[in-house]
Amino acid sequence: MNHKPVTLTALRRMKAEGRPIAMLTAYDASVAHHAEAAGADVLLVGDSLGMVVQGHPDTLPVTVDDIVYHARAVARGSRRALRVADMPFLSHADPAGALATAARLLKEGGAQMVKLEGGGQADVVGALADHGVPVCAHLGLQPQMVHKLGGYRVQGRDQEAAERMLADARELEAAGADLLILECVPRTLAARITAALDIPVIGIGAGAEVDGQVLVSHDVLGLTPGRPPRFAANFLRGADDIPAALADYVAAVRERRFPADEHGFD
Ligand code: KIV
């Protein structure tokens, strides 16, 4: 097993060499430990914790304090994987606010990169990049926009929306983003955006022709209450235990066994 810390350079090399990046959410030290031991390259302290850990109907109530608390636990449980922490709803509305949030996530939470949802944020991403904060952008379905969107829907299906998403992705990359997550995006559009960018593109419900995959660990372990999202898969089914399930997820991503056609959208 490789013990070298995962860096942005390593992720870019994986993209260049066509080696899929495996990313998972983690909210506590134990899952962080086992996800990393399973070989996950990137751990995301996502604001999805508002739903799967705190039991809210959406991610909007999550605070910076919440993310800092969980990021610290994840930092204690991992050493090698790159740790990304989400910027909660309205905590990155302007460059000054985003810098204040990032300072807390990196200095108190031990994160190494921040993630923010949405296009049209070149000023925010630029300010973070100028101050040495690695940024993961997030386009497609943005759960923080759920009330604006009227639900959790696939994004970029019509030509105009698809072109806007490609333009947003290019703009975020030019502003200094280091990684891009595409959530619930038609597979052909995700493949087009992935080919157009130099930075690695990680998909969730975005098909197989991206540079890596991310899933919510609760979905991978069959813990999420109710009907799982179509793009997720339960890797605990058929595994002996949780570490084996996490290892199977990572192997399935590496070997391009996951996602299958049924996990994507046209
Ligand atoms: O909050 C989160 O966990 C996320 C992932 C689903 C990408 O944004």
Coordinates of C-alpha atoms and ligand atoms in Angstrom, one line a residue:
M1 CA 0.0 0.0 0.0
N2 CA 1.2 3.5 -0.9
H3 CA 1.6 5.7 2.1
K4 CA 2.5 8.9 0.3
P5 CA 0.1 11.7 0.9
V6 CA -2.3 12.4 -2.0
T7 CA -1.5 15.8 -3.6
L8 CA -3.1 17.9 -6.3
T9 CA -0.2 16.9 -8.5
A10 CA -0.9 13.2 -7.9
L11 CA -4.6 13.7 -8.8
R12 CA -3.6 15.6 -12.0
R13 CA -1.2 12.7 -12.9
M14 CA -4.0 10.2 -12.4
K15 CA -6.2 12.2 -14.8
A16 CA -3.3 12.3 -17.4
E17 CA -2.7 8.6 -17.0
G18 CA -6.4 7.7 -17.1
R19 CA -6.3 6.1 -13.6
P20 CA -9.7 6.7 -12.0
I21 CA -9.7 8.7 -8.7
A22 CA -11.8 7.2 -5.8
M23 CA -13.4 9.7 -3.5
L24 CA -15.8 9.1 -0.6
T25 CA -17.5 11.3 2.0
A26 CA -16.4 10.8 5.6
Y27 CA -17.8 12.5 8.6
D28 CA -15.9 10.7 11.4
A29 CA -12.5 9.3 12.3
S30 CA -13.5 5.6 11.9
V31 CA -15.0 5.9 8.4
A32 CA -12.1 8.1 7.4
H33 CA -9.6 5.5 8.7
H34 CA -11.3 2.6 6.8
A35 CA -11.9 4.6 3.6
E36 CA -8.3 5.5 3.5
A37 CA -7.2 2.0 4.3
A38 CA -9.5 0.9 1.4
G39 CA -7.4 3.1 -0.8
A40 CA -9.7 6.2 -1.2
D41 CA -7.6 9.1 -2.7
V42 CA -9.9 11.9 -1.5
L43 CA -12.2 12.2 1.6
L44 CA -14.9 14.8 1.5
V45 CA -16.5 16.2 4.6
G46 CA -19.6 17.0 2.7
D47 CA -22.5 19.1 3.9
S48 CA -24.5 16.0 3.0
L49 CA -23.8 15.3 6.7
G50 CA -26.8 17.6 7.4
M51 CA -29.0 14.9 5.9
V52 CA -27.3 11.6 6.7
V53 CA -25.9 12.4 10.1
Q54 CA -28.1 15.2 11.5
G55 CA -31.4 14.1 9.9
H56 CA -32.3 17.4 8.2
P57 CA -34.4 17.2 5.0
D58 CA -31.7 19.1 3.1
T59 CA -28.2 20.5 3.5
L60 CA -29.1 24.1 4.2
P61 CA -29.0 24.1 8.0
V62 CA -25.4 22.9 8.1
T63 CA -23.0 25.5 9.7
V64 CA -19.3 26.2 9.4
D65 CA -19.0 24.9 13.0
D66 CA -20.6 21.6 12.0
I67 CA -18.1 21.1 9.1
V68 CA -15.2 22.1 11.3
Y69 CA -16.3 19.6 14.0
H70 CA -16.5 16.7 11.5
A71 CA -13.4 17.7 9.5
R72 CA -11.4 17.6 12.7
A73 CA -12.6 14.0 13.4
V74 CA -11.8 13.0 9.8
A75 CA -8.3 14.6 10.1
R76 CA -7.6 12.5 13.2
G77 CA -8.7 9.3 11.4
S78 CA -6.6 9.8 8.2
R79 CA -3.1 10.6 7.1
R80 CA -2.7 9.9 3.4
A81 CA -6.0 10.9 1.6
L82 CA -6.6 14.5 0.5
R83 CA -9.1 16.0 2.9
V84 CA -11.8 18.3 1.3
A85 CA -14.3 20.2 3.4
D86 CA -17.6 21.7 2.1
M87 CA -18.4 25.4 2.4
P88 CA -21.9 25.4 3.8
F89 CA -24.9 27.3 2.2
L90 CA -24.2 31.1 2.1
S91 CA -20.8 30.8 3.7
H92 CA -19.0 31.7 0.5
A93 CA -21.3 34.4 -1.0
D94 CA -18.4 36.9 -1.5
P95 CA -14.6 36.7 -1.5
A96 CA -14.2 38.0 2.1
G97 CA -16.8 35.6 3.4
A98 CA -15.3 32.7 1.5
L99 CA -11.8 33.5 2.8
A100 CA -13.1 33.6 6.4
T101 CA -14.8 30.2 6.0
A102 CA -11.8 28.7 4.3
A103 CA -9.6 29.9 7.2
R104 CA -11.7 28.0 9.6
L105 CA -11.9 24.9 7.5
L106 CA -8.2 24.7 6.9
K107 CA -6.8 26.0 10.2
E108 CA -9.3 24.6 12.7
G109 CA -10.7 21.7 10.7
G110 CA -7.4 20.4 9.2
A111 CA -8.9 20.4 5.7
Q112 CA -6.5 20.7 2.7
M113 CA -9.1 21.9 0.2
V114 CA -12.5 23.5 0.2
K115 CA -15.5 22.7 -2.0
L116 CA -18.1 25.2 -3.1
E117 CA -21.2 24.7 -5.1
G118 CA -22.1 26.8 -8.1
G119 CA -20.9 28.6 -11.2
G120 CA -20.5 32.4 -11.5
Q121 CA -18.0 32.4 -8.7
A122 CA -14.8 33.2 -10.4
D123 CA -14.2 36.1 -8.0
V124 CA -14.5 33.8 -5.0
V125 CA -12.5 31.0 -6.5
G126 CA -9.8 33.5 -7.6
A127 CA -9.5 35.1 -4.1
L128 CA -9.2 31.6 -2.5
A129 CA -6.6 30.5 -5.1
D130 CA -4.6 33.8 -4.7
H131 CA -4.4 33.1 -1.0
G132 CA -3.2 29.5 -1.4
V133 CA -6.5 27.7 -0.8
P134 CA -7.1 24.7 -3.0
V135 CA -10.6 24.7 -4.4
C136 CA -13.0 21.9 -5.6
A137 CA -15.8 23.4 -7.6
H138 CA -19.2 21.7 -7.8
L139 CA -21.6 22.0 -10.8
G140 CA -24.7 20.2 -12.0
L141 CA -27.1 19.4 -9.3
Q142 CA -26.3 21.7 -6.4
P143 CA -28.2 20.5 -3.3
Q144 CA -27.8 24.0 -1.7
M145 CA -30.1 25.3 -4.5
V146 CA -32.8 22.8 -3.9
H147 CA -35.5 25.5 -3.2
K148 CA -34.6 27.4 -6.4
L149 CA -34.5 24.2 -8.4
G150 CA -37.7 22.8 -7.0
G151 CA -36.2 19.4 -6.2
Y152 CA -33.2 17.2 -6.9
R153 CA -33.1 17.0 -10.7
V154 CA -30.6 16.1 -13.4
Q155 CA -29.0 19.3 -14.7
G156 CA -27.8 20.3 -18.2
R157 CA -30.2 18.3 -20.2
D158 CA -31.1 21.0 -22.8
Q159 CA -28.5 22.5 -25.1
E160 CA -28.5 26.0 -23.5
A161 CA -28.0 24.6 -20.0
A162 CA -25.3 22.2 -21.2
E163 CA -23.4 25.1 -22.9
R164 CA -23.7 27.2 -19.7
M165 CA -22.3 24.4 -17.6
L166 CA -19.4 23.9 -19.9
A167 CA -18.7 27.7 -19.8
D168 CA -19.0 27.7 -16.0
A169 CA -16.6 24.8 -15.7
R170 CA -14.0 26.6 -18.0
E171 CA -14.4 29.8 -16.0
L172 CA -13.9 28.1 -12.7
E173 CA -10.8 26.3 -13.9
A174 CA -9.4 29.6 -15.3
A175 CA -10.1 31.3 -12.0
G176 CA -8.0 28.7 -10.2
A177 CA -10.2 25.7 -9.2
D178 CA -8.1 22.5 -8.8
L179 CA -10.9 19.9 -9.0
L180 CA -14.5 19.8 -10.2
I181 CA -17.4 17.7 -9.1
L182 CA -20.3 17.1 -11.5
E183 CA -23.4 15.9 -9.9
C184 CA -26.4 14.4 -11.8
V185 CA -25.3 15.5 -15.2
P186 CA -26.0 13.6 -18.5
R187 CA -23.1 11.3 -19.2
T188 CA -22.3 12.8 -22.6
L189 CA -22.1 16.3 -21.2
A190 CA -19.9 15.1 -18.3
A191 CA -17.6 13.4 -20.8
R192 CA -17.4 16.6 -22.8
I193 CA -16.6 18.8 -19.8
T194 CA -14.0 16.2 -18.6
A195 CA -12.3 16.3 -22.0
A196 CA -12.3 20.1 -22.1
L197 CA -10.6 20.7 -18.7
D198 CA -7.1 20.0 -17.5
I199 CA -8.2 19.7 -13.9
P200 CA -9.6 16.3 -12.7
V201 CA -13.4 15.9 -12.9
I202 CA -15.1 13.7 -10.4
G203 CA -18.6 12.5 -11.1
I204 CA -21.6 11.5 -9.0
G205 CA -24.4 10.4 -11.3
A206 CA -22.4 11.7 -14.2
G207 CA -21.5 8.5 -16.0
A208 CA -18.2 6.7 -16.3
E209 CA -16.3 9.0 -18.7
V210 CA -15.0 11.3 -16.0
D211 CA -11.7 11.2 -14.1
G212 CA -13.1 9.7 -10.9
Q213 CA -16.2 9.0 -8.8
V214 CA -17.5 10.2 -5.4
L215 CA -20.3 8.7 -3.3
V216 CA -21.8 9.4 0.1
S217 CA -20.4 6.8 2.4
H218 CA -23.8 6.2 4.0
D219 CA -25.1 5.2 0.5
V220 CA -22.2 2.9 -0.1
L221 CA -22.9 1.2 3.2
G222 CA -26.7 1.0 2.7
L223 CA -27.3 3.3 5.7
T224 CA -29.2 6.1 4.1
P225 CA -32.9 5.9 5.1
G226 CA -35.5 5.6 2.3
R227 CA -34.9 4.9 -1.3
P228 CA -31.2 5.3 -2.3
P229 CA -30.5 7.8 -5.1
R230 CA -30.3 6.1 -8.5
F231 CA -26.6 7.0 -8.9
A232 CA -25.6 5.2 -5.7
A233 CA -24.8 1.5 -5.0
N234 CA -24.8 -0.5 -1.8
F235 CA -21.4 -2.1 -1.6
L236 CA -22.1 -3.7 1.8
R237 CA -24.4 -6.2 0.1
G238 CA -22.2 -9.2 -0.6
A239 CA -19.3 -7.9 1.5
D240 CA -18.2 -9.4 4.8
D241 CA -17.9 -6.2 6.7
I242 CA -17.7 -2.4 6.3
P243 CA -13.9 -2.3 5.5
A244 CA -14.5 -4.9 2.8
A245 CA -17.4 -2.9 1.4
L246 CA -15.3 0.3 1.2
A247 CA -12.5 -1.6 -0.4
D248 CA -14.9 -3.0 -3.0
Y249 CA -16.2 0.5 -3.8
V250 CA -12.6 1.7 -4.4
A251 CA -11.7 -1.3 -6.5
A252 CA -14.9 -0.9 -8.5
V253 CA -14.1 2.7 -9.3
R254 CA -10.4 1.8 -10.2
E255 CA -11.5 -1.0 -12.4
R256 CA -14.4 1.0 -14.0
R257 CA -16.9 -1.5 -12.8
F258 CA -18.7 1.4 -11.1
P259 CA -20.7 3.3 -12.2
A260 CA -22.7 1.0 -14.5
D261 CA -25.1 2.3 -17.1
E262 CA -28.0 2.1 -14.7
H263 CA -26.3 4.6 -12.3
G264 CA -26.1 7.4 -15.0
F265 CA -28.4 9.7 -16.9
D266 CA -28.9 10.5 -20.6
Ligands
KIV1 O1 -22.1 17.1 0.4 C1 -21.7 16.1 -0.3 O2 -21.5 15.0 0.3 C2 -21.4 16.3 -1.7 C3 -21.1 15.1 -2.5 C4 -22.4 14.3 -2.7 C5 -20.5 15.4 -3.8 O3 -21.4 17.4 -2.2

